[in-house]
PDB file of C-alpha atoms in Angstrom:
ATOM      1  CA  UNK A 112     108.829  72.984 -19.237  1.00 86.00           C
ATOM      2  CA  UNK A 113     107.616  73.456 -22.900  1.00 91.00           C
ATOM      3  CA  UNK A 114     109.039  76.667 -24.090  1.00 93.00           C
ATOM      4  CA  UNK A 115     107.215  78.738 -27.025  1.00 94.00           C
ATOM      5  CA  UNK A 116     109.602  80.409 -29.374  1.00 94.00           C
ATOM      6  CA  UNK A 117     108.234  83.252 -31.330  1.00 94.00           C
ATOM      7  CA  UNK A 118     109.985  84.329 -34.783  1.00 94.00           C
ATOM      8  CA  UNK A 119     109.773  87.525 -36.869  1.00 90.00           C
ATOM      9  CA  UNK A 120     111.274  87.621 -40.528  1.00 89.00           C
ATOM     10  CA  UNK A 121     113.442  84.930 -39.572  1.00 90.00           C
ATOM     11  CA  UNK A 122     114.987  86.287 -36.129  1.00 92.00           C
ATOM     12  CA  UNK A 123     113.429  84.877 -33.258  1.00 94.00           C
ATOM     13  CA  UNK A 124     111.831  87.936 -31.294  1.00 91.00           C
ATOM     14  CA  UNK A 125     110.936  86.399 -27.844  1.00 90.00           C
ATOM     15  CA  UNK A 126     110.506  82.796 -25.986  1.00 93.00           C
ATOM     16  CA  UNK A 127     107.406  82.588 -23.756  1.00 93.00           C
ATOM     17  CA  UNK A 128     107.714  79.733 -21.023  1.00 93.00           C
ATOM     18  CA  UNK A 129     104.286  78.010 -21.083  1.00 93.00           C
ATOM     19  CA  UNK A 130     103.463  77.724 -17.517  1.00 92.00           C
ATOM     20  CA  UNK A 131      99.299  78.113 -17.344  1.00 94.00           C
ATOM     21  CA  UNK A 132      96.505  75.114 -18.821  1.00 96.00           C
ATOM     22  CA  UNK A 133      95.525  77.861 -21.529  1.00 97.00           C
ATOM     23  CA  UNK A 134      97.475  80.392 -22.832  1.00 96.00           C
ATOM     24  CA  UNK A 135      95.561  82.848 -25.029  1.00 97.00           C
ATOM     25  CA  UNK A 136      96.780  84.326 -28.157  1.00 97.00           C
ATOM     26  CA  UNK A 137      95.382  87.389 -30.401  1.00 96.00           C
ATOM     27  CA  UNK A 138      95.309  90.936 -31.239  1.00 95.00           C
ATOM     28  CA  UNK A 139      93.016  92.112 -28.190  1.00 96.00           C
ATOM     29  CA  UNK A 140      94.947  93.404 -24.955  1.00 96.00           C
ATOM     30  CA  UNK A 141      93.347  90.631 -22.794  1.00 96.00           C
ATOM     31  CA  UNK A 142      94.740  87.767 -24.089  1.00 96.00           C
ATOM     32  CA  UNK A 143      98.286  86.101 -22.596  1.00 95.00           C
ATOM     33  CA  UNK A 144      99.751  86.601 -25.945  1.00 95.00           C
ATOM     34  CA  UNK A 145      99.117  89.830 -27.623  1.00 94.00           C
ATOM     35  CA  UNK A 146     100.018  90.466 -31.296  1.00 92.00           C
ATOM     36  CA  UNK A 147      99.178  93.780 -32.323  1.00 88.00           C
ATOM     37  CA  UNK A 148      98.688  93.133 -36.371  1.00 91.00           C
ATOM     38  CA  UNK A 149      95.446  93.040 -38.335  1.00 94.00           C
ATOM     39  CA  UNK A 150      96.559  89.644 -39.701  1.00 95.00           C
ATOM     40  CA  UNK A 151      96.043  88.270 -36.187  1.00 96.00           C
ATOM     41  CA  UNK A 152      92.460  88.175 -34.890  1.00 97.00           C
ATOM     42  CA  UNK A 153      91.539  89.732 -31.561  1.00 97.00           C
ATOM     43  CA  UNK A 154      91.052  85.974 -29.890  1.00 97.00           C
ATOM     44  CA  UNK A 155      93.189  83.816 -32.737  1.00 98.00           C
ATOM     45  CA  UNK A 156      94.455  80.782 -31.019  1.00 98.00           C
ATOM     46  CA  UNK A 157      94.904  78.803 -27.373  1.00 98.00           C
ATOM     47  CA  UNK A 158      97.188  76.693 -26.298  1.00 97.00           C
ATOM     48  CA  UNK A 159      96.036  74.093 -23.939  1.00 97.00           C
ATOM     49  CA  UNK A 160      98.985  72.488 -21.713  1.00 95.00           C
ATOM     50  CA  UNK A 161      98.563  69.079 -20.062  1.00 92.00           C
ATOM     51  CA  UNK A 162     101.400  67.613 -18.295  1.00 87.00           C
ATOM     52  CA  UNK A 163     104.312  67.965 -21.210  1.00 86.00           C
ATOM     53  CA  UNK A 164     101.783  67.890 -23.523  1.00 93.00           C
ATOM     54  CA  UNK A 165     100.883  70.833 -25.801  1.00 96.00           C
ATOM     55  CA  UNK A 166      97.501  71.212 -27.869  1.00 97.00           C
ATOM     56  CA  UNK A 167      96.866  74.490 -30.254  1.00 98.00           C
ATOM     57  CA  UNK A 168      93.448  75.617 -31.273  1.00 98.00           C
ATOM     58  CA  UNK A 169      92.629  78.038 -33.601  1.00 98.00           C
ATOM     59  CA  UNK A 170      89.664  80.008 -31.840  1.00 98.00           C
ATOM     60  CA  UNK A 171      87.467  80.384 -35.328  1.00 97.00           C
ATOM     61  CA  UNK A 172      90.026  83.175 -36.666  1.00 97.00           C
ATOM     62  CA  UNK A 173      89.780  85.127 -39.832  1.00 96.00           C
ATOM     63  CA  UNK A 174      93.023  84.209 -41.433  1.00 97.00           C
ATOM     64  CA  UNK A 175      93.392  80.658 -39.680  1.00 97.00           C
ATOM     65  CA  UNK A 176      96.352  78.776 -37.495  1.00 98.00           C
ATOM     66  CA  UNK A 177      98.801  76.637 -39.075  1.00 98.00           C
ATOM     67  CA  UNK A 178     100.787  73.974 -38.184  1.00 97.00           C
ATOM     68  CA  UNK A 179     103.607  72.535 -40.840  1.00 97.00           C
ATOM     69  CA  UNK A 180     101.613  74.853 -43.668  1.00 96.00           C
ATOM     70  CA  UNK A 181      98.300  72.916 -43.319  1.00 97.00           C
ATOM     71  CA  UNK A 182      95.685  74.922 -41.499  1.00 97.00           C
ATOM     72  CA  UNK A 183      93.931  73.364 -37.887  1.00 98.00           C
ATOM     73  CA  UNK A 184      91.409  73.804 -36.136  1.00 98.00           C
ATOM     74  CA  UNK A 185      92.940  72.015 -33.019  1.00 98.00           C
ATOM     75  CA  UNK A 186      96.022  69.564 -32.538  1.00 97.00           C
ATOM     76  CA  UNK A 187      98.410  68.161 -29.947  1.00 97.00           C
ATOM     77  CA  UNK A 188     102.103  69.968 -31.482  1.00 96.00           C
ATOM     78  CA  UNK A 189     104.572  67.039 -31.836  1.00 92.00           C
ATOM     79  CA  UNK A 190     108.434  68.227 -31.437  1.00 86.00           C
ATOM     80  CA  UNK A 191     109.874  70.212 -34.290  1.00 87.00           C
ATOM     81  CA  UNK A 192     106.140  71.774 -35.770  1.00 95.00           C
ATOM     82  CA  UNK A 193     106.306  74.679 -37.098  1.00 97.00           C
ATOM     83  CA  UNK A 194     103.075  77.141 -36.158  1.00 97.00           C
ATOM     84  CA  UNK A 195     102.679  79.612 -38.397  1.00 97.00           C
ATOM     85  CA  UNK A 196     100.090  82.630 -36.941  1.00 97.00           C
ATOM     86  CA  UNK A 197     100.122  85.928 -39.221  1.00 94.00           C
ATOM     87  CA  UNK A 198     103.346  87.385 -39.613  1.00 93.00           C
ATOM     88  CA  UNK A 199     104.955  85.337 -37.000  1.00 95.00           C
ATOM     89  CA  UNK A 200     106.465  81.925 -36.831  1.00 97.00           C
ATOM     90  CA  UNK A 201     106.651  79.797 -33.336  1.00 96.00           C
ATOM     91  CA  UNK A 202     107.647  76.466 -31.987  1.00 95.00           C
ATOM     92  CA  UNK A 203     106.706  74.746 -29.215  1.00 93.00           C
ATOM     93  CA  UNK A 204     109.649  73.117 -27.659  1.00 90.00           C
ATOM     94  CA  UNK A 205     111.313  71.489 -24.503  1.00 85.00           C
ATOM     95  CA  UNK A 206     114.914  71.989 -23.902  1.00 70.00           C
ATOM     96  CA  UNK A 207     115.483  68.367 -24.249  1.00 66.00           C
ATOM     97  CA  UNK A 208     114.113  68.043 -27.985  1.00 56.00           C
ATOM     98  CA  UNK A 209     116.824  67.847 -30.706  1.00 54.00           C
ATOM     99  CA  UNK A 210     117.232  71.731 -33.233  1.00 55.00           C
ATOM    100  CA  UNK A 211     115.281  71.670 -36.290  1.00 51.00           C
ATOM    101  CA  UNK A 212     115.628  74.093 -38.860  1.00 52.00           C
ATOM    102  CA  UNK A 213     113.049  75.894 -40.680  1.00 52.00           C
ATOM    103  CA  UNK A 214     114.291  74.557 -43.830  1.00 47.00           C
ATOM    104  CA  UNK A 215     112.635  70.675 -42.834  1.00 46.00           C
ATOM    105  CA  UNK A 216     109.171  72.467 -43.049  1.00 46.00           C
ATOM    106  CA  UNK A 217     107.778  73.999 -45.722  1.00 48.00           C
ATOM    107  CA  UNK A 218     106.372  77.192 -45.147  1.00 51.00           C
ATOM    108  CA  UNK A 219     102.783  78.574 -46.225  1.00 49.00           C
ATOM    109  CA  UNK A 220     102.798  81.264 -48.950  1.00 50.00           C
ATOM    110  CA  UNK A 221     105.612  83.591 -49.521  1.00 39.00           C
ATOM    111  CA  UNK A 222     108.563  84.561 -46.799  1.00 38.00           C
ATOM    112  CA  UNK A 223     107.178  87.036 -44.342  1.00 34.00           C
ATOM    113  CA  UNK A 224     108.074  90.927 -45.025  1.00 33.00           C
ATOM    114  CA  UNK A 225     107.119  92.872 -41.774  1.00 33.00           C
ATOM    115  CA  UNK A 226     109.210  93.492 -39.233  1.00 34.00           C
ATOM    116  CA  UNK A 227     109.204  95.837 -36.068  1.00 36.00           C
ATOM    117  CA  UNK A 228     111.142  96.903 -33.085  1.00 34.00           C
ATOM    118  CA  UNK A 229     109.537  95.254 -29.477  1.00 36.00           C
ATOM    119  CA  UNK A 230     110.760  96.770 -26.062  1.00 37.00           C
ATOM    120  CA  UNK A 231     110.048  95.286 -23.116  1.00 37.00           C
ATOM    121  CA  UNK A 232     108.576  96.390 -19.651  1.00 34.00           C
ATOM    122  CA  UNK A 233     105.940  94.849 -17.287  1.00 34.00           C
ATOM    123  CA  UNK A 234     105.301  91.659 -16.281  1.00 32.00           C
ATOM    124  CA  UNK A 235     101.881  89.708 -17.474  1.00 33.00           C
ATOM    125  CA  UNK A 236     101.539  89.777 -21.044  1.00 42.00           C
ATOM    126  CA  UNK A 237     103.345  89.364 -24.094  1.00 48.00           C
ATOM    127  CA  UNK A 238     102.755  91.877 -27.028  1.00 53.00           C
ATOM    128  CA  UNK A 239     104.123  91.658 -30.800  1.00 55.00           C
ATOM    129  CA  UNK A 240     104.024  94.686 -32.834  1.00 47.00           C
ATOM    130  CA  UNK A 241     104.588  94.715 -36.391  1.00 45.00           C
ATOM    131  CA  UNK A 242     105.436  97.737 -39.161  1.00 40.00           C
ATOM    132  CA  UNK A 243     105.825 101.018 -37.470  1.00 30.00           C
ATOM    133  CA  UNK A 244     104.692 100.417 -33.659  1.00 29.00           C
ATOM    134  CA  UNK A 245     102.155 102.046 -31.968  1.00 29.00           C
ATOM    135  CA  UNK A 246     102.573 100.093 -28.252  1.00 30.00           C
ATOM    136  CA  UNK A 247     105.389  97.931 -28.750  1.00 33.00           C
ATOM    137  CA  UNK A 248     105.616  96.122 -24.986  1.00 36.00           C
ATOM    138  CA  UNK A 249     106.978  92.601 -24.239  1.00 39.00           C
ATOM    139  CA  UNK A 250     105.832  91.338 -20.743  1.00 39.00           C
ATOM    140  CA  UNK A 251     106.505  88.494 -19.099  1.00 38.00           C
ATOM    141  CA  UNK A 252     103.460  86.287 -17.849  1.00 43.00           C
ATOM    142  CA  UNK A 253     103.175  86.215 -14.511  1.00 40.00           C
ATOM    143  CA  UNK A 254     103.926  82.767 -12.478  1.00 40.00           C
ATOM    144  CA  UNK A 255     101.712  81.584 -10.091  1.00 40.00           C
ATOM    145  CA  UNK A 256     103.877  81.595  -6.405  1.00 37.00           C
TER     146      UNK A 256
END
């Protein structure tokens, strides 16, 4: 199972098991992956899951995706990349690839400086709320079963 682990400021905020073909990721309540900040457009990214296989595309967004500090418009994630989407900071991994450390990877522009309490309640989507929250939910996506 490829895992998605999503950091804030350095302190990893949430991991989101990626269990559907497309995950969607952006600012607008609808999508699978919901991060309330204007730096994140309201349909940013998708990531597109075949077999073990993960592929991120960056849905025509205002500020861009990045993988590894170079920006994309869509590519397969190899183990270790470093995706860097507004504020926030994820990899993609499976629990059988080796740690890496941030430090391997250069990062685009300067450190990140917002930060945010998240609570969590519900069940099918996950949101990520930056600065001074106005809905600050973490919710599990719902499994098919």
């Amino acid at each position: 199972m490829r895992i998605l682990i999503i950091s804030l400021n350095g302190s990893v905020i949430e991991e989101v098991p990626l269990v559907k073909a497309r995950t969607t990721l952006g600012r607008r309540l609808y999508n699978d992956i919901v991060m309330d900040t204007l730096t994140v457009s309201g349909e940013h990214a998708v990531f597109h899951l075949a077999g073990n296989d993960v592929q991120l595309e960056d849905l025509n967004s205002t500020n861009g995706t990045y993988i590894n500090a170079r920006a994309i418009q869509k590519r397969l994630l190899g183990p270790g990349d470093l995706v860097e989407i507004g504020e926030y900071r994820m990899r993609c991994i499976s629990r059988d690839d080796p740690p890496v450390t941030d430090a391997s990877i250069p990062l685009r522009g300067a450190e990140m400086s917002r930060s945010g309490p998240s609570d969590r309640s519900g069940d099918t989507v996950f949101s990520l709320s930056g600065g001074t929250p106005r809905v600050s939910l973490f919710r599990r996506l719902r499994t098919a079963g």
